[in-house]
Short mmCIF file of C-alpha atoms in Angstrom, two decimals:
data_model
loop_
_atom_site.label_atom_id
_atom_site.label_comp_id
_atom_site.label_asym_id
_atom_site.label_seq_id
_atom_site.Cartn_x
_atom_site.Cartn_y
_atom_site.Cartn_z
CA UNK A 841 94.36 100.39 87.95
CA UNK A 842 97.75 99.93 89.59
CA UNK A 843 97.20 101.32 93.09
CA UNK A 844 93.78 99.72 93.44
CA UNK A 845 95.58 96.36 93.51
CA UNK A 846 98.33 97.22 95.98
CA UNK A 847 98.25 97.26 99.77
CA UNK A 848 98.06 101.04 100.08
CA UNK A 849 95.12 103.30 100.86
CA UNK A 850 95.66 105.83 98.04
CA UNK A 851 93.08 104.29 95.69
CA UNK A 852 90.44 104.30 98.44
CA UNK A 853 91.29 107.93 99.18
CA UNK A 854 90.85 108.69 95.48
CA UNK A 855 87.38 107.09 95.48
CA UNK A 856 86.04 108.56 98.72
CA UNK A 857 87.52 112.01 98.17
CA UNK A 858 86.29 112.09 94.56
CA UNK A 859 82.75 111.12 95.56
CA UNK A 860 82.77 113.70 98.34
CA UNK A 861 83.86 116.43 95.94
CA UNK A 862 81.18 115.59 93.39
CA UNK A 863 78.50 115.63 96.11
CA UNK A 864 79.71 119.08 97.15
CA UNK A 865 79.39 120.39 93.62
CA UNK A 866 75.96 118.81 93.24
CA UNK A 867 74.81 120.50 96.44
CA UNK A 868 76.12 123.85 95.19
CA UNK A 869 74.30 123.52 91.87
CA UNK A 870 70.98 122.02 93.00
CA UNK A 871 70.61 121.86 96.78
CA UNK A 872 67.90 119.73 98.36
CA UNK A 873 66.84 119.32 101.95
CA UNK A 874 69.87 118.21 103.99
CA UNK A 875 71.80 117.38 100.78
CA UNK A 876 74.76 119.36 102.15
CA UNK A 877 75.51 116.63 104.69
CA UNK A 878 76.26 113.80 102.22
CA UNK A 879 79.56 115.17 100.94
CA UNK A 880 80.80 115.72 104.48
CA UNK A 881 79.80 112.20 105.54
CA UNK A 882 81.92 110.75 102.72
CA UNK A 883 84.73 113.14 103.67
CA UNK A 884 84.69 111.56 107.14
CA UNK A 885 85.41 108.17 105.55
CA UNK A 886 88.10 109.80 103.41
CA UNK A 887 89.78 111.09 106.59
CA UNK A 888 89.69 107.56 108.01
CA UNK A 889 91.37 106.37 104.82
CA UNK A 890 94.38 108.66 104.73
CA UNK A 891 94.15 111.22 107.52
CA UNK A 892 93.81 115.03 107.57
CA UNK A 893 95.12 115.46 104.02
CA UNK A 894 91.55 114.86 102.78
CA UNK A 895 90.28 117.87 104.73
CA UNK A 896 93.11 120.08 103.50
CA UNK A 897 92.55 119.13 99.85
CA UNK A 898 88.79 119.64 100.04
CA UNK A 899 88.94 123.03 101.74
CA UNK A 900 91.66 124.19 99.34
CA UNK A 901 89.60 122.98 96.36
CA UNK A 902 86.42 124.69 97.60
CA UNK A 903 88.32 127.90 98.28
CA UNK A 904 89.71 127.95 94.74
CA UNK A 905 86.29 127.15 93.31
CA UNK A 906 84.65 129.95 95.27
CA UNK A 907 87.39 132.29 94.07
CA UNK A 908 87.18 131.26 90.40
CA UNK A 909 83.37 131.12 90.42
CA UNK A 910 83.29 134.48 92.18
CA UNK A 911 80.44 133.18 94.32
CA UNK A 912 81.60 132.52 97.89
CA UNK A 913 78.23 133.44 99.39
CA UNK A 914 76.21 130.79 97.50
CA UNK A 915 78.91 128.17 98.03
CA UNK A 916 79.10 128.80 101.77
CA UNK A 917 75.34 128.90 102.30
CA UNK A 918 74.70 125.70 100.33
CA UNK A 919 77.47 123.37 101.52
CA UNK A 920 77.68 124.70 105.13
CA UNK A 921 81.41 124.10 105.76
CA UNK A 922 81.21 124.77 109.52
CA UNK A 923 78.58 122.16 110.20
CA UNK A 924 80.08 119.90 107.53
CA UNK A 925 83.48 119.75 109.15
CA UNK A 926 81.80 118.89 112.44
CA UNK A 927 79.98 115.98 110.76
CA UNK A 928 83.24 114.73 109.21
CA UNK A 929 84.99 114.91 112.58
CA UNK A 930 82.17 113.03 114.35
CA UNK A 931 82.58 110.19 111.83
CA UNK A 932 86.38 110.04 111.79
CA UNK A 933 87.53 111.05 115.28
CA UNK A 934 86.37 107.95 117.26
CA UNK A 935 88.91 105.77 115.46
CA UNK A 936 91.76 108.20 116.16
CA UNK A 937 90.72 108.41 119.82
CA UNK A 938 90.61 104.61 120.16
CA UNK A 939 94.04 104.29 118.52
CA UNK A 940 95.44 106.87 120.91
CA UNK A 941 94.00 105.00 123.91
CA UNK A 942 95.55 101.74 122.69
CA UNK A 943 98.92 103.01 121.41
CA UNK A 944 99.47 106.30 123.25
CA UNK A 945 101.88 108.96 122.06
CA UNK A 946 103.54 106.54 119.64
CA UNK A 947 100.43 106.71 117.48
CA UNK A 948 100.39 110.52 117.47
CA UNK A 949 104.10 110.68 116.77
CA UNK A 950 104.00 108.12 113.98
CA UNK A 951 100.71 108.84 112.21
CA UNK A 952 100.44 112.60 112.52
CA UNK A 953 104.06 113.53 113.18
CA UNK A 954 105.83 111.25 110.70
CA UNK A 955 103.36 110.05 108.07
CA UNK A 956 101.63 113.42 107.69
CA UNK A 957 103.67 116.39 108.91
CA UNK A 958 107.21 115.07 108.34
CA UNK A 959 106.40 113.57 104.94
CA UNK A 960 105.03 116.93 103.83
CA UNK A 961 107.73 119.19 105.27
CA UNK A 962 110.78 117.02 104.53
CA UNK A 963 112.04 114.21 102.29
CA UNK A 964 111.26 110.72 103.59
CA UNK A 965 112.72 107.45 102.25
CA UNK A 966 114.68 109.32 99.56
CA UNK A 967 111.47 110.21 97.67
CA UNK A 968 112.93 113.47 96.42
CA UNK A 969 111.65 114.77 93.11
CA UNK A 970 111.96 118.03 91.20
CA UNK A 971 109.54 120.92 91.33
CA UNK A 972 108.00 119.81 88.02
CA UNK A 973 107.37 116.21 89.11
CA UNK A 974 103.59 116.59 89.14
CA UNK A 975 103.63 118.26 85.74
CA UNK A 976 105.08 114.98 84.52
CA UNK A 977 102.46 113.05 86.49
CA UNK A 978 99.68 115.14 84.96
CA UNK A 979 100.97 114.27 81.49
CA UNK A 980 101.58 110.54 82.06
CA UNK A 981 98.54 109.72 84.21
CA UNK A 982 96.09 111.06 81.61
CA UNK A 983 97.52 109.30 78.55
CA UNK A 984 96.37 108.90 75.85
CA UNK A 985 93.97 111.81 76.49
CA UNK A 986 96.51 114.28 77.87
CA UNK A 987 96.09 116.68 74.92
CA UNK A 988 92.35 116.88 75.64
CA UNK A 989 93.11 117.46 79.33
CA UNK A 990 95.36 120.39 78.43
CA UNK A 991 92.66 121.71 76.08
CA UNK A 992 90.06 121.46 78.86
CA UNK A 993 92.34 123.40 81.23
CA UNK A 994 92.80 126.12 78.58
CA UNK A 995 89.02 126.32 78.04
CA UNK A 996 88.37 126.44 81.77
CA UNK A 997 90.96 129.18 82.26
CA UNK A 998 89.12 131.28 79.68
CA UNK A 999 85.85 130.66 81.53
CA UNK A 1000 87.44 131.73 84.82
CA UNK A 1001 88.82 134.92 83.27
CA UNK A 1002 85.46 135.74 81.67
CA UNK A 1003 83.64 135.05 84.95
CA UNK A 1004 85.96 137.36 86.89
CA UNK A 1005 85.11 140.20 84.53
CA UNK A 1006 81.36 139.65 84.01
CA UNK A 1007 80.28 136.93 86.52
CA UNK A 1008 78.21 135.22 83.83
CA UNK A 1009 78.92 131.57 84.65
CA UNK A 1010 75.79 129.84 85.96
CA UNK A 1011 76.19 127.22 88.73
CA UNK A 1012 74.85 124.48 86.45
CA UNK A 1013 77.65 125.22 83.96
CA UNK A 1014 80.45 125.33 86.55
CA UNK A 1015 81.60 121.69 86.47
CA UNK A 1016 84.67 122.49 84.34
CA UNK A 1017 85.75 125.31 86.66
CA UNK A 1018 85.06 123.11 89.70
CA UNK A 1019 87.20 120.30 88.27
CA UNK A 1020 90.06 122.66 87.48
CA UNK A 1021 89.91 123.99 91.06
CA UNK A 1022 90.03 120.39 92.30
CA UNK A 1023 92.95 119.40 90.07
CA UNK A 1024 94.85 122.61 90.81
CA UNK A 1025 94.53 122.17 94.58
CA UNK A 1026 96.10 118.68 94.42
CA UNK A 1027 98.80 119.94 92.06
CA UNK A 1028 99.79 122.94 94.21
CA UNK A 1029 99.53 121.14 97.56
CA UNK A 1030 101.73 118.20 96.64
CA UNK A 1031 104.15 120.24 94.53
CA UNK A 1032 104.98 122.08 97.76
CA UNK A 1033 105.45 118.77 99.60
CA UNK A 1034 108.96 117.67 100.51
CA UNK A 1035 108.20 114.00 99.80
CA UNK A 1036 106.76 113.33 96.35
CA UNK A 1037 105.32 110.02 95.15
CA UNK A 1038 103.33 109.13 92.01
CA UNK A 1039 100.43 107.93 94.19
CA UNK A 1040 99.97 111.46 95.55
CA UNK A 1041 98.48 112.40 92.19
CA UNK A 1042 95.59 109.90 92.51
CA UNK A 1043 93.08 112.32 94.14
CA UNK A 1044 93.40 114.52 91.03
CA UNK A 1045 92.64 111.76 88.50
CA UNK A 1046 88.81 111.98 88.76
CA UNK A 1047 89.08 115.74 88.20
CA UNK A 1048 91.33 115.16 85.18
CA UNK A 1049 88.80 112.68 83.75
CA UNK A 1050 85.98 115.21 84.11
CA UNK A 1051 88.07 117.92 82.45
CA UNK A 1052 88.79 115.62 79.50
CA UNK A 1053 85.06 114.97 79.04
CA UNK A 1054 84.25 118.63 79.45
CA UNK A 1055 86.77 119.56 76.76
CA UNK A 1056 84.57 117.85 74.19
CA UNK A 1057 81.33 119.15 75.71
CA UNK A 1058 82.72 122.67 75.62
CA UNK A 1059 83.35 122.40 71.89
CA UNK A 1060 79.84 121.08 71.30
CA UNK A 1061 78.19 123.78 73.43
CA UNK A 1062 80.22 126.53 71.80
CA UNK A 1063 79.46 125.26 68.30
CA UNK A 1064 83.16 124.82 67.54
CA UNK A 1065 82.90 121.29 66.22
CA UNK A 1066 85.66 121.94 63.72
CA UNK A 1067 87.99 124.14 65.78
CA UNK A 1068 91.62 123.60 64.83
CA UNK A 1069 92.77 123.39 68.47
CA UNK A 1070 90.28 120.64 69.32
CA UNK A 1071 91.12 118.72 66.14
CA UNK A 1072 94.83 118.96 66.92
CA UNK A 1073 94.33 117.64 70.46
CA UNK A 1074 92.08 114.89 69.15
CA UNK A 1075 94.61 113.65 66.59
CA UNK A 1076 97.39 113.84 69.17
CA UNK A 1077 95.33 111.59 71.46
CA UNK A 1078 94.90 109.12 68.58
CA UNK A 1079 98.65 109.25 67.97
CA UNK A 1080 99.36 108.46 71.63
CA UNK A 1081 96.96 105.51 71.41
CA UNK A 1082 98.89 104.07 68.48
CA UNK A 1083 102.24 104.68 70.20
CA UNK A 1084 101.11 102.85 73.35
CA UNK A 1085 99.78 100.02 71.16
CA UNK A 1086 103.19 99.77 69.48
CA UNK A 1087 104.87 99.58 72.88
CA UNK A 1088 102.66 96.58 73.72
CA UNK A 1089 103.11 94.84 70.38
CA UNK A 1090 106.82 95.50 69.84
CA UNK A 1091 108.10 92.70 72.18
CA UNK A 1092 105.86 90.24 70.32
CA UNK A 1093 106.80 91.36 66.82
CA UNK A 1094 110.50 92.20 67.36
CA UNK A 1095 111.78 90.47 70.54
CA UNK A 1096 115.30 91.86 70.08
CA UNK A 1097 113.99 95.40 70.55
CA UNK A 1098 111.94 94.44 73.59
CA UNK A 1099 112.03 96.59 76.71
CA UNK A 1100 111.03 93.56 78.77
CA UNK A 1101 114.62 92.41 79.09
CA UNK A 1102 115.25 95.43 81.31
CA UNK A 1103 112.82 94.16 83.96
CA UNK A 1104 114.92 93.13 86.94
CA UNK A 1105 112.86 91.59 89.71
CA UNK A 1106 114.07 88.54 91.59
CA UNK A 1107 110.46 87.54 92.30
CA UNK A 1108 109.55 87.59 88.58
CA UNK A 1109 112.56 86.25 86.71
CA UNK A 1110 110.48 84.86 83.84
CA UNK A 1111 108.03 87.73 83.54
CA UNK A 1112 109.10 88.76 80.03
CA UNK A 1113 108.60 85.23 78.68
CA UNK A 1114 105.28 84.85 80.50
CA UNK A 1115 103.97 88.17 79.17
CA UNK A 1116 104.60 87.12 75.59
CA UNK A 1117 103.40 83.51 75.90
CA UNK A 1118 100.23 84.52 77.78
CA UNK A 1119 99.05 86.76 74.93
CA UNK A 1120 98.54 89.71 77.28
CA UNK A 1121 100.66 92.06 75.17
CA UNK A 1122 98.99 90.97 71.93
CA UNK A 1123 95.46 91.43 73.27
CA UNK A 1124 96.34 94.77 74.84
CA UNK A 1125 98.00 96.11 71.71
CA UNK A 1126 95.11 95.04 69.46
CA UNK A 1127 92.54 96.63 71.80
CA UNK A 1128 94.39 99.94 71.63
CA UNK A 1129 94.77 99.72 67.86
CA UNK A 1130 91.03 99.16 67.51
CA UNK A 1131 90.41 102.17 69.75
CA UNK A 1132 92.65 104.35 67.59
CA UNK A 1133 91.03 103.15 64.35
CA UNK A 1134 87.53 103.80 65.70
CA UNK A 1135 88.67 107.26 66.76
CA UNK A 1136 89.68 108.00 63.18
CA UNK A 1137 86.49 106.56 61.67
CA UNK A 1138 84.14 108.26 64.11
CA UNK A 1139 85.70 111.71 63.74
CA UNK A 1140 82.82 112.68 61.48
CA UNK A 1141 80.38 112.36 64.42
CA UNK A 1142 81.81 114.52 67.22
CA UNK A 1143 79.22 113.47 69.81
CA UNK A 1144 80.50 109.88 69.99
CA UNK A 1145 84.21 110.52 69.68
CA UNK A 1146 85.25 109.86 73.26
CA UNK A 1147 82.80 106.99 73.65
CA UNK A 1148 84.18 105.33 70.53
CA UNK A 1149 87.66 105.44 72.07
CA UNK A 1150 86.63 104.30 75.51
CA UNK A 1151 84.74 101.13 74.61
CA UNK A 1152 87.82 99.33 73.21
CA UNK A 1153 89.82 100.63 76.19
CA UNK A 1154 87.36 98.80 78.45
CA UNK A 1155 88.34 95.62 76.60
CA UNK A 1156 91.98 96.62 77.09
CA UNK A 1157 91.31 96.62 80.82
CA UNK A 1158 89.54 93.26 80.73
CA UNK A 1159 91.85 91.47 78.27
CA UNK A 1160 95.23 92.92 79.22
CA UNK A 1161 95.39 94.74 82.55
CA UNK A 1162 93.35 92.28 84.62
CA UNK A 1163 95.28 89.22 83.31
CA UNK A 1164 98.52 91.15 83.85
CA UNK A 1165 97.74 91.59 87.52
CA UNK A 1166 96.79 87.93 87.83
CA UNK A 1167 100.16 87.04 86.31
CA UNK A 1168 102.00 89.35 88.72
CA UNK A 1169 99.97 87.94 91.60
CA UNK A 1170 100.98 84.42 90.52
CA UNK A 1171 104.65 85.36 90.64
CA UNK A 1172 104.74 87.66 93.67
CA UNK A 1173 101.88 86.71 96.00
CA UNK A 1174 101.09 83.05 95.32
CA UNK A 1175 104.40 81.87 96.91
CA UNK A 1176 103.61 84.00 99.96
CA UNK A 1177 100.10 82.58 100.26
CA UNK A 1178 101.42 79.03 99.93
CA UNK A 1179 104.17 79.73 102.48
CA UNK A 1180 101.60 81.23 104.87
CA UNK A 1181 99.35 78.19 104.53
CA UNK A 1182 102.32 75.92 105.19
CA UNK A 1183 103.40 77.95 108.21
CA UNK A 1184 99.89 77.87 109.67
CA UNK A 1185 99.64 74.10 109.29
CA UNK A 1186 103.20 73.40 110.52
CA UNK A 1187 103.22 75.74 113.48
CA UNK A 1188 103.67 74.26 116.93
CA UNK A 1189 101.73 75.59 119.98
CA UNK A 1190 102.90 79.09 121.02
CA UNK A 1191 105.55 79.10 118.26
CA UNK A 1192 106.40 82.64 117.12
CA UNK A 1193 106.57 83.59 113.44
CA UNK A 1194 109.18 85.94 112.01
CA UNK A 1195 109.97 87.26 108.56
CA UNK A 1196 113.58 88.22 107.85
CA UNK A 1197 115.08 90.18 104.95
CA UNK A 1198 112.35 91.16 102.50
CA UNK A 1199 109.41 92.29 104.64
CA UNK A 1200 105.94 91.51 103.30
CA UNK A 1201 103.01 92.82 105.40
CA UNK A 1202 100.68 90.48 103.49
CA UNK A 1203 102.04 87.56 105.53
CA UNK A 1204 100.29 89.03 108.56
CA UNK A 1205 96.95 88.94 106.72
CA UNK A 1206 97.48 85.53 105.12
CA UNK A 1207 98.36 83.86 108.44
CA UNK A 1208 96.15 86.06 110.66
CA UNK A 1209 99.02 86.08 113.15
CA UNK A 1210 101.42 88.67 114.57
CA UNK A 1211 104.65 88.57 112.54
CA UNK A 1212 108.02 89.72 113.88
CA UNK A 1213 109.65 91.55 110.97
CA UNK A 1214 113.40 92.11 110.90
CA UNK A 1215 115.89 93.18 108.26
CA UNK A 1216 118.96 91.14 107.24
CA UNK A 1217 121.90 92.45 109.31
CA UNK A 1218 123.54 90.78 112.31
CA UNK A 1219 121.94 93.44 114.54
CA UNK A 1220 118.60 92.03 113.42
CA UNK A 1221 119.67 88.64 114.75
CA UNK A 1222 120.07 90.30 118.15
CA UNK A 1223 116.75 92.14 117.76
CA UNK A 1224 114.87 88.95 116.97
CA UNK A 1225 116.44 87.15 119.91
CA UNK A 1226 115.48 89.84 122.41
CA UNK A 1227 111.98 90.41 121.05
CA UNK A 1228 111.12 86.75 121.57
CA UNK A 1229 111.23 87.15 125.36
CA UNK A 1230 110.99 90.91 126.00
CA UNK A 1231 108.50 92.39 123.57
CA UNK A 1232 104.85 92.90 124.50
CA UNK A 1233 102.31 94.12 121.98
CA UNK A 1234 98.63 93.79 121.25
CA UNK A 1235 97.95 90.19 120.30
CA UNK A 1236 101.41 88.85 121.13
CA UNK A 1237 103.83 88.60 124.03
CA UNK A 1238 107.28 87.09 124.31
CA UNK A 1239 108.28 84.67 127.07
CA UNK A 1240 111.54 83.48 128.59
CA UNK A 1241 112.69 79.96 127.72
CA UNK A 1242 111.36 77.64 130.38
CA UNK A 1243 108.12 79.51 130.82
CA UNK A 1244 105.10 77.20 130.27
CA UNK A 1245 103.84 79.55 127.56
CA UNK A 1246 107.17 79.70 125.74
CA UNK A 1247 108.11 77.67 122.69
CA UNK A 1248 111.55 76.18 122.16
CA UNK A 1249 111.57 77.14 118.48
CA UNK A 1250 110.29 79.73 116.04
CA UNK A 1251 109.37 79.74 112.38
CA UNK A 1252 111.23 82.12 110.06
CA UNK A 1253 110.24 83.07 106.53
CA UNK A 1254 113.43 84.22 104.83
CA UNK A 1255 114.28 85.14 101.24
CA UNK A 1256 117.05 83.40 99.30
CA UNK A 1257 119.50 86.29 99.36
CA UNK A 1258 119.20 86.79 103.12
CA UNK A 1259 119.42 83.05 103.80
CA UNK A 1260 122.89 83.00 102.21
CA UNK A 1261 124.32 85.57 104.65
CA UNK A 1262 126.74 84.00 107.11
CA UNK A 1263 125.16 85.40 110.27
CA UNK A 1264 121.83 83.77 109.42
CA UNK A 1265 123.45 80.50 108.39
CA UNK A 1266 124.92 80.29 111.91
CA UNK A 1267 121.41 79.63 113.23
CA UNK A 1268 121.70 76.08 111.85
CA UNK A 1269 118.02 76.04 110.81
CA UNK A 1270 115.78 73.12 109.98
CA UNK A 1271 114.69 73.81 106.41
CA UNK A 1272 111.01 72.97 106.14
CA UNK A 1273 110.11 74.19 102.67
CA UNK A 1274 110.72 76.57 99.80
CA UNK A 1275 108.14 78.74 98.05
CA UNK A 1276 109.44 80.82 95.15
CA UNK A 1277 112.31 82.88 96.52
CA UNK A 1278 111.22 82.32 100.12
CA UNK A 1279 112.27 79.61 102.55
CA UNK A 1280 110.57 78.44 105.72
CA UNK A 1281 112.96 77.65 108.56
CA UNK A 1282 112.46 76.30 112.04
CA UNK A 1283 115.12 77.68 114.37
CA UNK A 1284 115.96 76.61 117.89
CA UNK A 1285 115.54 79.66 120.14
CA UNK A 1286 118.42 78.64 122.38
CA UNK A 1287 120.69 78.56 119.34
CA UNK A 1288 119.38 81.98 118.25
CA UNK A 1289 120.10 83.48 121.65
CA UNK A 1290 123.57 81.91 121.72
CA UNK A 1291 124.45 83.49 118.35
CA UNK A 1292 122.96 86.82 119.43
CA UNK A 1293 125.00 86.84 122.65
CA UNK A 1294 128.09 85.99 120.64
CA UNK A 1295 127.54 89.01 118.37
CA UNK A 1296 127.06 91.24 121.40
CA UNK A 1297 130.31 90.16 123.01
CA UNK A 1298 132.61 89.69 120.04
CA UNK A 1299 131.32 92.45 117.75
CA UNK A 1300 130.21 94.89 120.48
CA UNK A 1301 126.76 95.14 118.93
CA UNK A 1302 123.56 96.33 120.58
CA UNK A 1303 119.95 95.74 119.72
CA UNK A 1304 117.93 98.51 118.06
CA UNK A 1305 114.35 97.22 118.25
CA UNK A 1306 113.40 99.46 121.19
CA UNK A 1307 114.38 102.61 119.26
CA UNK A 1308 111.56 104.61 117.71
CA UNK A 1309 111.01 103.65 114.09
CA UNK A 1310 107.83 104.93 112.38
CA UNK A 1311 108.41 102.55 109.46
CA UNK A 1312 108.42 99.43 111.65
CA UNK A 1313 105.54 97.06 110.94
#
């Protein structure tokens, strides 16, 4: 729900990889003519989404499944991994080849070297977490059904052990073992990664959801409708539901004990007040309370337990989460959209656009223009000055002052904090407008170059924009 609304590809990876995995299992259980190819086609799109990590996770998952199912021969003959990988490469490789033709070795060095290999083998951007980070993610990401997830893993482990000894597990009954193989591959792979982020757990969430559902099905199929372990996990899930509901309702009922006061975001200064006045917390808390109450009432009918919990949670999504994201969008993105619209309408012919300080890639999409992003130091003043007449890139080229294609000014979108720094004040900008915490300036390029030259001479500073930076937009 969170990453599907942010400008990252992890949610799309989760969807494409999850669909590909389910098609692989379906082909293993009940193959039809050419059904093996569908999972590999979707894997090709998954590779386009996030790169080679999709291939690694799938092959690792299938290896573990073949090992746990003790049936490599059927798995290999049905899903045809050799041909399948070829299909996935045919779909995904053209884009990588085109990018290499356009960008050259910089693309290989940045995408494969930095964003894949270096992120896995070392710590990038200080995203260092402990060895048990993904244990915590497994627990948090599955709330309030984490107890049922753990129960499903225990049940699946017993199935795997029994299958090793007697090989009695039929393909049609292997979904739980398949899901555990899938979840375990993501867990092991990213636990060994140097860089660890919460979003890395997303490809495992569909597997976790299946395991939770299979935990109940396992009890039904085994005739253990009243097993103490299942009942304990069920009541713990109900307890977590009520605790989460209390977290939502507490700021409304007892404002002094509210956790909202700890939110510190300069783009959302009034978020705590807006959350309470909008009714989002009240609606969310009530939806979760209803879910918990229905879980208690419906305990007598085991077959509808999970369904009785999930229906109110759908309303929680509609009445709380969706409005919450609209509220966040209003505070964080609406000012950027309005600023982008203003910039587009105010822009002079050939006038460059830059964003200084806080760097928002969404400005590029809102304006449909190339944006020169720079940070907030005095070196970035020099960088911006030089890029305006030296840089050449796809869709944009700088020109010397006096060239017929050159503009005498540029537009700068700058946040409040950066605009107060002395080295940016020296630009003597024309202040065109303010949108939230962002300001739109028009700056004379001659003045910018004068200040940049002054920093070079007096402070002995050099530009850094030509240096390799894989994080540069």
